[in-house]
């Protein structure tokens, strides 16, 4: 239905990449507030719009275009509320809002409910291409989130990161992490775009979310194995070596 890439997805994930920085977590169990922060956008952006669509279209008999447009307002309102609350708008929040508004408008203009499904693919596609492009720069976009997850605000781990940051092996792992996430979201984009124009809209309403979750799961596993995993191993070794 709509994209949700919250702090974790680098957590993405995937993560799934947005949201203000929070205080570092301890190495123990995640705090309840942190879990709520991660799960609330997922509930609002995935569960609520899907329930709204099936209620309006399946139970009340409204058209697919109307049901999808109304359900698409829910995540748009969440993004706007976040912008008002934080008094700032990052690029991803702006892109998410613009794609949602454009998808709703285009659906009404064309009368084609499939355009609402396709807009989610467009958002995944843009984000994935941006990720893959930054993977070839000095600052891959996923590095900041990965660093917070690996160092956990620990001074010794932060210092180890700084010492290793310019190493060729470390940099390759950084780039792989962001590149893999970009590839996973690009595959999601292609799969959902094909489904949007070949499968029934009522099927894609739930299948679109399944495909996104599958892409995030693949991103977590593969990026962890070839990106954040090697970096965490290097950080752990560096911390132990420096403590001797």
PDB file of N, CA and C in Angstrom, residues 53-153:
ATOM      1  N   UNK A  53      -8.958   0.087   3.181  1.00  0.00           N
ATOM      2  CA  UNK A  53      -9.337  -0.302   1.812  1.00  0.00           C
ATOM      3  C   UNK A  53     -10.394  -1.397   1.827  1.00  0.00           C
ATOM      4  N   UNK A  54     -10.138  -2.461   2.579  1.00  0.00           N
ATOM      5  CA  UNK A  54     -11.074  -3.588   2.577  1.00  0.00           C
ATOM      6  C   UNK A  54     -12.412  -3.212   3.218  1.00  0.00           C
ATOM      7  N   UNK A  55     -12.386  -2.305   4.192  1.00  0.00           N
ATOM      8  CA  UNK A  55     -13.633  -1.843   4.794  1.00  0.00           C
ATOM      9  C   UNK A  55     -14.456  -1.048   3.781  1.00  0.00           C
ATOM     10  N   UNK A  56     -13.796  -0.102   3.115  1.00  0.00           N
ATOM     11  CA  UNK A  56     -14.513   0.764   2.175  1.00  0.00           C
ATOM     12  C   UNK A  56     -14.963   0.023   0.928  1.00  0.00           C
ATOM     13  N   UNK A  57     -14.053  -0.748   0.341  1.00  0.00           N
ATOM     14  CA  UNK A  57     -14.368  -1.423  -0.926  1.00  0.00           C
ATOM     15  C   UNK A  57     -15.136  -2.726  -0.712  1.00  0.00           C
ATOM     16  N   UNK A  58     -14.668  -3.526   0.236  1.00  0.00           N
ATOM     17  CA  UNK A  58     -15.297  -4.831   0.435  1.00  0.00           C
ATOM     18  C   UNK A  58     -16.602  -4.769   1.204  1.00  0.00           C
ATOM     19  N   UNK A  59     -16.623  -3.987   2.285  1.00  0.00           N
ATOM     20  CA  UNK A  59     -17.812  -3.957   3.145  1.00  0.00           C
ATOM     21  C   UNK A  59     -18.819  -2.879   2.739  1.00  0.00           C
ATOM     22  N   UNK A  60     -18.317  -1.711   2.357  1.00  0.00           N
ATOM     23  CA  UNK A  60     -19.218  -0.596   2.047  1.00  0.00           C
ATOM     24  C   UNK A  60     -19.467  -0.409   0.560  1.00  0.00           C
ATOM     25  N   UNK A  61     -18.694  -1.101  -0.285  1.00  0.00           N
ATOM     26  CA  UNK A  61     -18.965  -1.080  -1.718  1.00  0.00           C
ATOM     27  C   UNK A  61     -18.497   0.152  -2.473  1.00  0.00           C
ATOM     28  N   UNK A  62     -17.585   0.955  -1.908  1.00  0.00           N
ATOM     29  CA  UNK A  62     -17.068   2.098  -2.651  1.00  0.00           C
ATOM     30  C   UNK A  62     -16.156   1.610  -3.776  1.00  0.00           C
ATOM     31  N   UNK A  63     -15.877   2.470  -4.719  1.00  0.00           N
ATOM     32  CA  UNK A  63     -15.027   2.080  -5.843  1.00  0.00           C
ATOM     33  C   UNK A  63     -13.596   1.846  -5.375  1.00  0.00           C
ATOM     34  N   UNK A  64     -12.837   1.105  -6.186  1.00  0.00           N
ATOM     35  CA  UNK A  64     -11.439   0.831  -5.833  1.00  0.00           C
ATOM     36  C   UNK A  64     -10.633   2.117  -5.754  1.00  0.00           C
ATOM     37  N   UNK A  65     -10.895   3.040  -6.689  1.00  0.00           N
ATOM     38  CA  UNK A  65     -10.154   4.307  -6.711  1.00  0.00           C
ATOM     39  C   UNK A  65     -10.401   5.086  -5.424  1.00  0.00           C
ATOM     40  N   UNK A  66     -11.670   5.199  -5.036  1.00  0.00           N
ATOM     41  CA  UNK A  66     -12.013   5.943  -3.819  1.00  0.00           C
ATOM     42  C   UNK A  66     -11.430   5.273  -2.583  1.00  0.00           C
ATOM     43  N   UNK A  67     -11.562   3.940  -2.506  1.00  0.00           N
ATOM     44  CA  UNK A  67     -11.048   3.213  -1.345  1.00  0.00           C
ATOM     45  C   UNK A  67      -9.544   3.368  -1.209  1.00  0.00           C
ATOM     46  N   UNK A  68      -8.826   3.267  -2.322  1.00  0.00           N
ATOM     47  CA  UNK A  68      -7.372   3.406  -2.285  1.00  0.00           C
ATOM     48  C   UNK A  68      -6.958   4.839  -1.971  1.00  0.00           C
ATOM     49  N   UNK A  69      -7.706   5.810  -2.529  1.00  0.00           N
ATOM     50  CA  UNK A  69      -7.370   7.213  -2.282  1.00  0.00           C
ATOM     51  C   UNK A  69      -7.553   7.563  -0.803  1.00  0.00           C
ATOM     52  N   UNK A  70      -8.660   7.124  -0.225  1.00  0.00           N
ATOM     53  CA  UNK A  70      -8.913   7.418   1.187  1.00  0.00           C
ATOM     54  C   UNK A  70      -7.885   6.720   2.073  1.00  0.00           C
ATOM     55  N   UNK A  71      -7.581   5.456   1.764  1.00  0.00           N
ATOM     56  CA  UNK A  71      -6.592   4.734   2.563  1.00  0.00           C
ATOM     57  C   UNK A  71      -5.210   5.352   2.411  1.00  0.00           C
ATOM     58  N   UNK A  72      -4.934   5.952   1.251  1.00  0.00           N
ATOM     59  CA  UNK A  72      -3.643   6.603   1.031  1.00  0.00           C
ATOM     60  C   UNK A  72      -3.471   7.887   1.821  1.00  0.00           C
ATOM     61  N   UNK A  73      -4.582   8.451   2.314  1.00  0.00           N
ATOM     62  CA  UNK A  73      -4.509   9.675   3.109  1.00  0.00           C
ATOM     63  C   UNK A  73      -3.877   9.399   4.473  1.00  0.00           C
ATOM     64  N   UNK A  74      -4.064   8.171   4.983  1.00  0.00           N
ATOM     65  CA  UNK A  74      -3.593   7.834   6.338  1.00  0.00           C
ATOM     66  C   UNK A  74      -2.072   8.012   6.471  1.00  0.00           C
ATOM     67  N   UNK A  75      -1.250   7.363   5.613  1.00  0.00           N
ATOM     68  CA  UNK A  75       0.196   7.575   5.744  1.00  0.00           C
ATOM     69  C   UNK A  75       0.620   9.002   5.413  1.00  0.00           C
ATOM     70  N   UNK A  76      -0.133   9.667   4.512  1.00  0.00           N
ATOM     71  CA  UNK A  76       0.202  11.050   4.182  1.00  0.00           C
ATOM     72  C   UNK A  76       0.034  11.942   5.407  1.00  0.00           C
ATOM     73  N   UNK A  77      -1.031  11.702   6.166  1.00  0.00           N
ATOM     74  CA  UNK A  77      -1.264  12.469   7.397  1.00  0.00           C
ATOM     75  C   UNK A  77      -0.166  12.196   8.410  1.00  0.00           C
ATOM     76  N   UNK A  78       0.290  10.925   8.491  1.00  0.00           N
ATOM     77  CA  UNK A  78       1.376  10.606   9.426  1.00  0.00           C
ATOM     78  C   UNK A  78       2.638  11.378   9.076  1.00  0.00           C
ATOM     79  N   UNK A  79       2.959  11.446   7.777  1.00  0.00           N
ATOM     80  CA  UNK A  79       4.153  12.177   7.347  1.00  0.00           C
ATOM     81  C   UNK A  79       4.034  13.659   7.697  1.00  0.00           C
ATOM     82  N   UNK A  80       2.849  14.241   7.421  1.00  0.00           N
ATOM     83  CA  UNK A  80       2.626  15.656   7.722  1.00  0.00           C
ATOM     84  C   UNK A  80       2.742  15.908   9.226  1.00  0.00           C
ATOM     85  N   UNK A  81       2.167  15.006  10.027  1.00  0.00           N
ATOM     86  CA  UNK A  81       2.246  15.150  11.486  1.00  0.00           C
ATOM     87  C   UNK A  81       3.693  15.100  11.954  1.00  0.00           C
ATOM     88  N   UNK A  82       4.498  14.229  11.335  1.00  0.00           N
ATOM     89  CA  UNK A  82       5.910  14.137  11.691  1.00  0.00           C
ATOM     90  C   UNK A  82       6.665  15.412  11.338  1.00  0.00           C
ATOM     91  N   UNK A  83       6.337  15.979  10.180  1.00  0.00           N
ATOM     92  CA  UNK A  83       6.986  17.222   9.750  1.00  0.00           C
ATOM     93  C   UNK A  83       6.643  18.365  10.701  1.00  0.00           C
ATOM     94  N   UNK A  84       5.353  18.456  11.090  1.00  0.00           N
ATOM     95  CA  UNK A  84       4.913  19.510  12.013  1.00  0.00           C
ATOM     96  C   UNK A  84       5.549  19.317  13.378  1.00  0.00           C
ATOM     97  N   UNK A  85       5.594  18.061  13.842  1.00  0.00           N
ATOM     98  CA  UNK A  85       6.159  17.773  15.163  1.00  0.00           C
ATOM     99  C   UNK A  85       7.647  18.086  15.225  1.00  0.00           C
ATOM    100  N   UNK A  86       8.390  17.683  14.179  1.00  0.00           N
ATOM    101  CA  UNK A  86       9.841  17.891  14.167  1.00  0.00           C
ATOM    102  C   UNK A  86      10.230  19.281  13.677  1.00  0.00           C
ATOM    103  N   UNK A  87       9.258  19.974  13.064  1.00  0.00           N
ATOM    104  CA  UNK A  87       9.498  21.303  12.484  1.00  0.00           C
ATOM    105  C   UNK A  87      10.614  21.281  11.444  1.00  0.00           C
ATOM    106  N   UNK A  88      10.714  20.169  10.778  1.00  0.00           N
ATOM    107  CA  UNK A  88      11.691  20.042   9.697  1.00  0.00           C
ATOM    108  C   UNK A  88      11.219  18.946   8.753  1.00  0.00           C
ATOM    109  N   UNK A  89      11.698  18.971   7.527  1.00  0.00           N
ATOM    110  CA  UNK A  89      11.305  17.956   6.559  1.00  0.00           C
ATOM    111  C   UNK A  89      12.552  17.433   5.860  1.00  0.00           C
ATOM    112  N   UNK A  90      12.835  16.133   6.072  1.00  0.00           N
ATOM    113  CA  UNK A  90      13.975  15.563   5.364  1.00  0.00           C
ATOM    114  C   UNK A  90      13.552  15.138   3.969  1.00  0.00           C
ATOM    115  N   UNK A  91      14.517  14.761   3.162  1.00  0.00           N
ATOM    116  CA  UNK A  91      14.241  14.466   1.756  1.00  0.00           C
ATOM    117  C   UNK A  91      13.287  13.286   1.598  1.00  0.00           C
ATOM    118  N   UNK A  92      13.463  12.256   2.436  1.00  0.00           N
ATOM    119  CA  UNK A  92      12.628  11.063   2.295  1.00  0.00           C
ATOM    120  C   UNK A  92      11.186  11.348   2.684  1.00  0.00           C
ATOM    121  N   UNK A  93      10.991  12.138   3.732  1.00  0.00           N
ATOM    122  CA  UNK A  93       9.637  12.505   4.139  1.00  0.00           C
ATOM    123  C   UNK A  93       8.950  13.305   3.038  1.00  0.00           C
ATOM    124  N   UNK A  94       9.678  14.245   2.451  1.00  0.00           N
ATOM    125  CA  UNK A  94       9.125  15.034   1.356  1.00  0.00           C
ATOM    126  C   UNK A  94       8.778  14.182   0.153  1.00  0.00           C
ATOM    127  N   UNK A  95       9.664  13.228  -0.165  1.00  0.00           N
ATOM    128  CA  UNK A  95       9.421  12.335  -1.306  1.00  0.00           C
ATOM    129  C   UNK A  95       8.203  11.454  -1.050  1.00  0.00           C
ATOM    130  N   UNK A  96       8.094  10.905   0.151  1.00  0.00           N
ATOM    131  CA  UNK A  96       6.954  10.047   0.500  1.00  0.00           C
ATOM    132  C   UNK A  96       5.645  10.815   0.376  1.00  0.00           C
ATOM    133  N   UNK A  97       5.620  12.030   0.900  1.00  0.00           N
ATOM    134  CA  UNK A  97       4.417  12.847   0.836  1.00  0.00           C
ATOM    135  C   UNK A  97       4.067  13.187  -0.613  1.00  0.00           C
ATOM    136  N   UNK A  98       5.067  13.582  -1.394  1.00  0.00           N
ATOM    137  CA  UNK A  98       4.821  13.960  -2.787  1.00  0.00           C
ATOM    138  C   UNK A  98       4.286  12.778  -3.599  1.00  0.00           C
ATOM    139  N   UNK A  99       4.858  11.595  -3.400  1.00  0.00           N
ATOM    140  CA  UNK A  99       4.419  10.416  -4.150  1.00  0.00           C
ATOM    141  C   UNK A  99       2.993  10.038  -3.767  1.00  0.00           C
ATOM    142  N   UNK A 100       2.658  10.120  -2.474  1.00  0.00           N
ATOM    143  CA  UNK A 100       1.300   9.798  -2.039  1.00  0.00           C
ATOM    144  C   UNK A 100       0.274  10.761  -2.634  1.00  0.00           C
ATOM    145  N   UNK A 101       0.575  12.040  -2.567  1.00  0.00           N
ATOM    146  CA  UNK A 101      -0.344  13.043  -3.112  1.00  0.00           C
ATOM    147  C   UNK A 101      -0.483  12.872  -4.620  1.00  0.00           C
ATOM    148  N   UNK A 102       0.651  12.672  -5.306  1.00  0.00           N
ATOM    149  CA  UNK A 102       0.616  12.487  -6.760  1.00  0.00           C
ATOM    150  C   UNK A 102      -0.169  11.232  -7.141  1.00  0.00           C
ATOM    151  N   UNK A 103       0.004  10.155  -6.372  1.00  0.00           N
ATOM    152  CA  UNK A 103      -0.716   8.917  -6.655  1.00  0.00           C
ATOM    153  C   UNK A 103      -2.210   9.074  -6.506  1.00  0.00           C
ATOM    154  N   UNK A 104      -2.638   9.776  -5.439  1.00  0.00           N
ATOM    155  CA  UNK A 104      -4.066  10.019  -5.232  1.00  0.00           C
ATOM    156  C   UNK A 104      -4.633  10.864  -6.365  1.00  0.00           C
ATOM    157  N   UNK A 105      -3.922  11.947  -6.705  1.00  0.00           N
ATOM    158  CA  UNK A 105      -4.398  12.830  -7.772  1.00  0.00           C
ATOM    159  C   UNK A 105      -4.466  12.109  -9.107  1.00  0.00           C
ATOM    160  N   UNK A 106      -3.423  11.341  -9.428  1.00  0.00           N
ATOM    161  CA  UNK A 106      -3.369  10.640 -10.710  1.00  0.00           C
ATOM    162  C   UNK A 106      -4.462   9.582 -10.810  1.00  0.00           C
ATOM    163  N   UNK A 107      -4.769   8.931  -9.699  1.00  0.00           N
ATOM    164  CA  UNK A 107      -5.825   7.917  -9.703  1.00  0.00           C
ATOM    165  C   UNK A 107      -7.178   8.530 -10.034  1.00  0.00           C
ATOM    166  N   UNK A 108      -7.467   9.700  -9.454  1.00  0.00           N
ATOM    167  CA  UNK A 108      -8.737  10.355  -9.739  1.00  0.00           C
ATOM    168  C   UNK A 108      -8.781  10.889 -11.171  1.00  0.00           C
ATOM    169  N   UNK A 109      -7.663  11.404 -11.664  1.00  0.00           N
ATOM    170  CA  UNK A 109      -7.619  11.944 -13.022  1.00  0.00           C
ATOM    171  C   UNK A 109      -7.809  10.845 -14.062  1.00  0.00           C
ATOM    172  N   UNK A 110      -7.118   9.729 -13.859  1.00  0.00           N
ATOM    173  CA  UNK A 110      -7.180   8.635 -14.828  1.00  0.00           C
ATOM    174  C   UNK A 110      -8.316   7.662 -14.555  1.00  0.00           C
ATOM    175  N   UNK A 111      -8.804   7.653 -13.307  1.00  0.00           N
ATOM    176  CA  UNK A 111      -9.835   6.690 -12.938  1.00  0.00           C
ATOM    177  C   UNK A 111      -9.304   5.278 -12.835  1.00  0.00           C
ATOM    178  N   UNK A 112      -7.991   5.146 -12.743  1.00  0.00           N
ATOM    179  CA  UNK A 112      -7.353   3.827 -12.707  1.00  0.00           C
ATOM    180  C   UNK A 112      -6.762   3.576 -11.327  1.00  0.00           C
ATOM    181  N   UNK A 113      -7.362   2.613 -10.613  1.00  0.00           N
ATOM    182  CA  UNK A 113      -6.893   2.308  -9.263  1.00  0.00           C
ATOM    183  C   UNK A 113      -5.474   1.743  -9.268  1.00  0.00           C
ATOM    184  N   UNK A 114      -5.058   1.173 -10.382  1.00  0.00           N
ATOM    185  CA  UNK A 114      -3.725   0.571 -10.451  1.00  0.00           C
ATOM    186  C   UNK A 114      -2.617   1.609 -10.273  1.00  0.00           C
ATOM    187  N   UNK A 115      -2.935   2.873 -10.586  1.00  0.00           N
ATOM    188  CA  UNK A 115      -1.934   3.917 -10.422  1.00  0.00           C
ATOM    189  C   UNK A 115      -1.585   4.119  -8.950  1.00  0.00           C
ATOM    190  N   UNK A 116      -2.547   3.879  -8.060  1.00  0.00           N
ATOM    191  CA  UNK A 116      -2.276   3.991  -6.633  1.00  0.00           C
ATOM    192  C   UNK A 116      -1.331   2.894  -6.167  1.00  0.00           C
ATOM    193  N   UNK A 117      -1.470   1.702  -6.766  1.00  0.00           N
ATOM    194  CA  UNK A 117      -0.570   0.605  -6.428  1.00  0.00           C
ATOM    195  C   UNK A 117       0.814   0.877  -7.008  1.00  0.00           C
ATOM    196  N   UNK A 118       0.839   1.379  -8.232  1.00  0.00           N
ATOM    197  CA  UNK A 118       2.112   1.619  -8.916  1.00  0.00           C
ATOM    198  C   UNK A 118       2.940   2.701  -8.234  1.00  0.00           C
ATOM    199  N   UNK A 119       2.272   3.647  -7.556  1.00  0.00           N
ATOM    200  CA  UNK A 119       3.020   4.741  -6.910  1.00  0.00           C
ATOM    201  C   UNK A 119       3.973   4.222  -5.836  1.00  0.00           C
ATOM    202  N   UNK A 120       3.574   3.126  -5.164  1.00  0.00           N
ATOM    203  CA  UNK A 120       4.452   2.563  -4.143  1.00  0.00           C
ATOM    204  C   UNK A 120       5.718   1.995  -4.766  1.00  0.00           C
ATOM    205  N   UNK A 121       5.556   1.411  -5.958  1.00  0.00           N
ATOM    206  CA  UNK A 121       6.718   0.900  -6.683  1.00  0.00           C
ATOM    207  C   UNK A 121       7.641   2.043  -7.065  1.00  0.00           C
ATOM    208  N   UNK A 122       7.046   3.149  -7.471  1.00  0.00           N
ATOM    209  CA  UNK A 122       7.855   4.312  -7.855  1.00  0.00           C
ATOM    210  C   UNK A 122       8.682   4.806  -6.682  1.00  0.00           C
ATOM    211  N   UNK A 123       8.078   4.822  -5.487  1.00  0.00           N
ATOM    212  CA  UNK A 123       8.802   5.291  -4.308  1.00  0.00           C
ATOM    213  C   UNK A 123       9.962   4.358  -3.978  1.00  0.00           C
ATOM    214  N   UNK A 124       9.704   3.038  -4.031  1.00  0.00           N
ATOM    215  CA  UNK A 124      10.785   2.072  -3.800  1.00  0.00           C
ATOM    216  C   UNK A 124      11.897   2.253  -4.822  1.00  0.00           C
ATOM    217  N   UNK A 125      11.499   2.490  -6.082  1.00  0.00           N
ATOM    218  CA  UNK A 125      12.478   2.640  -7.153  1.00  0.00           C
ATOM    219  C   UNK A 125      13.380   3.843  -6.957  1.00  0.00           C
ATOM    220  N   UNK A 126      12.777   4.979  -6.607  1.00  0.00           N
ATOM    221  CA  UNK A 126      13.560   6.203  -6.402  1.00  0.00           C
ATOM    222  C   UNK A 126      14.521   6.044  -5.227  1.00  0.00           C
ATOM    223  N   UNK A 127      14.010   5.479  -4.130  1.00  0.00           N
ATOM    224  CA  UNK A 127      14.848   5.277  -2.950  1.00  0.00           C
ATOM    225  C   UNK A 127      15.994   4.316  -3.259  1.00  0.00           C
ATOM    226  N   UNK A 128      15.677   3.240  -3.984  1.00  0.00           N
ATOM    227  CA  UNK A 128      16.708   2.243  -4.296  1.00  0.00           C
ATOM    228  C   UNK A 128      17.801   2.828  -5.189  1.00  0.00           C
ATOM    229  N   UNK A 129      17.417   3.614  -6.174  1.00  0.00           N
ATOM    230  CA  UNK A 129      18.414   4.215  -7.058  1.00  0.00           C
ATOM    231  C   UNK A 129      19.286   5.216  -6.294  1.00  0.00           C
ATOM    232  N   UNK A 130      18.648   5.976  -5.402  1.00  0.00           N
ATOM    233  CA  UNK A 130      19.409   6.917  -4.578  1.00  0.00           C
ATOM    234  C   UNK A 130      20.420   6.170  -3.712  1.00  0.00           C
ATOM    235  N   UNK A 131      19.989   5.065  -3.110  1.00  0.00           N
ATOM    236  CA  UNK A 131      20.894   4.261  -2.284  1.00  0.00           C
ATOM    237  C   UNK A 131      22.079   3.764  -3.095  1.00  0.00           C
ATOM    238  N   UNK A 132      21.790   3.203  -4.262  1.00  0.00           N
ATOM    239  CA  UNK A 132      22.871   2.624  -5.063  1.00  0.00           C
ATOM    240  C   UNK A 132      23.830   3.685  -5.574  1.00  0.00           C
ATOM    241  N   UNK A 133      23.311   4.872  -5.846  1.00  0.00           N
ATOM    242  CA  UNK A 133      24.192   5.954  -6.282  1.00  0.00           C
ATOM    243  C   UNK A 133      25.121   6.388  -5.150  1.00  0.00           C
ATOM    244  N   UNK A 134      24.562   6.510  -3.929  1.00  0.00           N
ATOM    245  CA  UNK A 134      25.401   6.948  -2.812  1.00  0.00           C
ATOM    246  C   UNK A 134      26.395   5.871  -2.392  1.00  0.00           C
ATOM    247  N   UNK A 135      26.142   4.624  -2.793  1.00  0.00           N
ATOM    248  CA  UNK A 135      27.078   3.551  -2.451  1.00  0.00           C
ATOM    249  C   UNK A 135      28.440   3.776  -3.098  1.00  0.00           C
ATOM    250  N   UNK A 136      28.481   4.616  -4.129  1.00  0.00           N
ATOM    251  CA  UNK A 136      29.742   4.888  -4.821  1.00  0.00           C
ATOM    252  C   UNK A 136      30.362   6.213  -4.392  1.00  0.00           C
ATOM    253  N   UNK A 137      29.786   6.827  -3.356  1.00  0.00           N
ATOM    254  CA  UNK A 137      30.314   8.093  -2.867  1.00  0.00           C
ATOM    255  C   UNK A 137      31.048   7.877  -1.542  1.00  0.00           C
ATOM    256  N   UNK A 138      31.590   8.963  -0.996  1.00  0.00           N
ATOM    257  CA  UNK A 138      32.316   8.869   0.275  1.00  0.00           C
ATOM    258  C   UNK A 138      31.376   8.671   1.453  1.00  0.00           C
ATOM    259  N   UNK A 139      30.062   8.932   1.256  1.00  0.00           N
ATOM    260  CA  UNK A 139      29.112   8.825   2.359  1.00  0.00           C
ATOM    261  C   UNK A 139      27.882   8.025   1.927  1.00  0.00           C
ATOM    262  N   UNK A 140      27.967   6.709   1.883  1.00  0.00           N
ATOM    263  CA  UNK A 140      26.782   5.890   1.570  1.00  0.00           C
ATOM    264  C   UNK A 140      25.650   6.211   2.536  1.00  0.00           C
ATOM    265  N   UNK A 141      24.437   6.310   2.019  1.00  0.00           N
ATOM    266  CA  UNK A 141      23.325   6.826   2.805  1.00  0.00           C
ATOM    267  C   UNK A 141      22.957   5.947   4.004  1.00  0.00           C
ATOM    268  N   UNK A 142      23.234   4.648   3.934  1.00  0.00           N
ATOM    269  CA  UNK A 142      22.848   3.752   5.014  1.00  0.00           C
ATOM    270  C   UNK A 142      23.887   3.664   6.134  1.00  0.00           C
ATOM    271  N   UNK A 143      25.026   4.312   5.945  1.00  0.00           N
ATOM    272  CA  UNK A 143      26.113   4.186   6.918  1.00  0.00           C
ATOM    273  C   UNK A 143      25.747   4.745   8.282  1.00  0.00           C
ATOM    274  N   UNK A 144      25.067   5.877   8.328  1.00  0.00           N
ATOM    275  CA  UNK A 144      24.760   6.518   9.603  1.00  0.00           C
ATOM    276  C   UNK A 144      23.907   5.603  10.488  1.00  0.00           C
ATOM    277  N   UNK A 145      22.886   5.015   9.896  1.00  0.00           N
ATOM    278  CA  UNK A 145      22.032   4.109  10.669  1.00  0.00           C
ATOM    279  C   UNK A 145      22.772   2.865  11.110  1.00  0.00           C
ATOM    280  N   UNK A 146      23.608   2.324  10.213  1.00  0.00           N
ATOM    281  CA  UNK A 146      24.383   1.134  10.556  1.00  0.00           C
ATOM    282  C   UNK A 146      25.363   1.456  11.686  1.00  0.00           C
ATOM    283  N   UNK A 147      25.974   2.620  11.632  1.00  0.00           N
ATOM    284  CA  UNK A 147      26.941   2.996  12.670  1.00  0.00           C
ATOM    285  C   UNK A 147      26.268   3.070  14.037  1.00  0.00           C
ATOM    286  N   UNK A 148      25.086   3.675  14.093  1.00  0.00           N
ATOM    287  CA  UNK A 148      24.364   3.779  15.362  1.00  0.00           C
ATOM    288  C   UNK A 148      24.024   2.395  15.904  1.00  0.00           C
ATOM    289  N   UNK A 149      23.654   1.485  15.014  1.00  0.00           N
ATOM    290  CA  UNK A 149      23.295   0.126  15.432  1.00  0.00           C
ATOM    291  C   UNK A 149      24.516  -0.631  15.952  1.00  0.00           C
ATOM    292  N   UNK A 150      25.655  -0.477  15.275  1.00  0.00           N
ATOM    293  CA  UNK A 150      26.853  -1.246  15.645  1.00  0.00           C
ATOM    294  C   UNK A 150      27.559  -0.664  16.858  1.00  0.00           C
ATOM    295  N   UNK A 151      27.697   0.644  16.921  1.00  0.00           N
ATOM    296  CA  UNK A 151      28.448   1.254  18.025  1.00  0.00           C
ATOM    297  C   UNK A 151      27.610   1.409  19.286  1.00  0.00           C
ATOM    298  N   UNK A 152      26.295   1.549  19.123  1.00  0.00           N
ATOM    299  CA  UNK A 152      25.371   1.676  20.253  1.00  0.00           C
ATOM    300  C   UNK A 152      25.767   2.824  21.199  1.00  0.00           C
ATOM    301  N   UNK A 153      26.410   3.839  20.655  1.00  0.00           N
ATOM    302  CA  UNK A 153      26.783   4.992  21.459  1.00  0.00           C
ATOM    303  C   UNK A 153      27.928   4.742  22.418  1.00  0.00           C
TER     304      UNK A 153
END
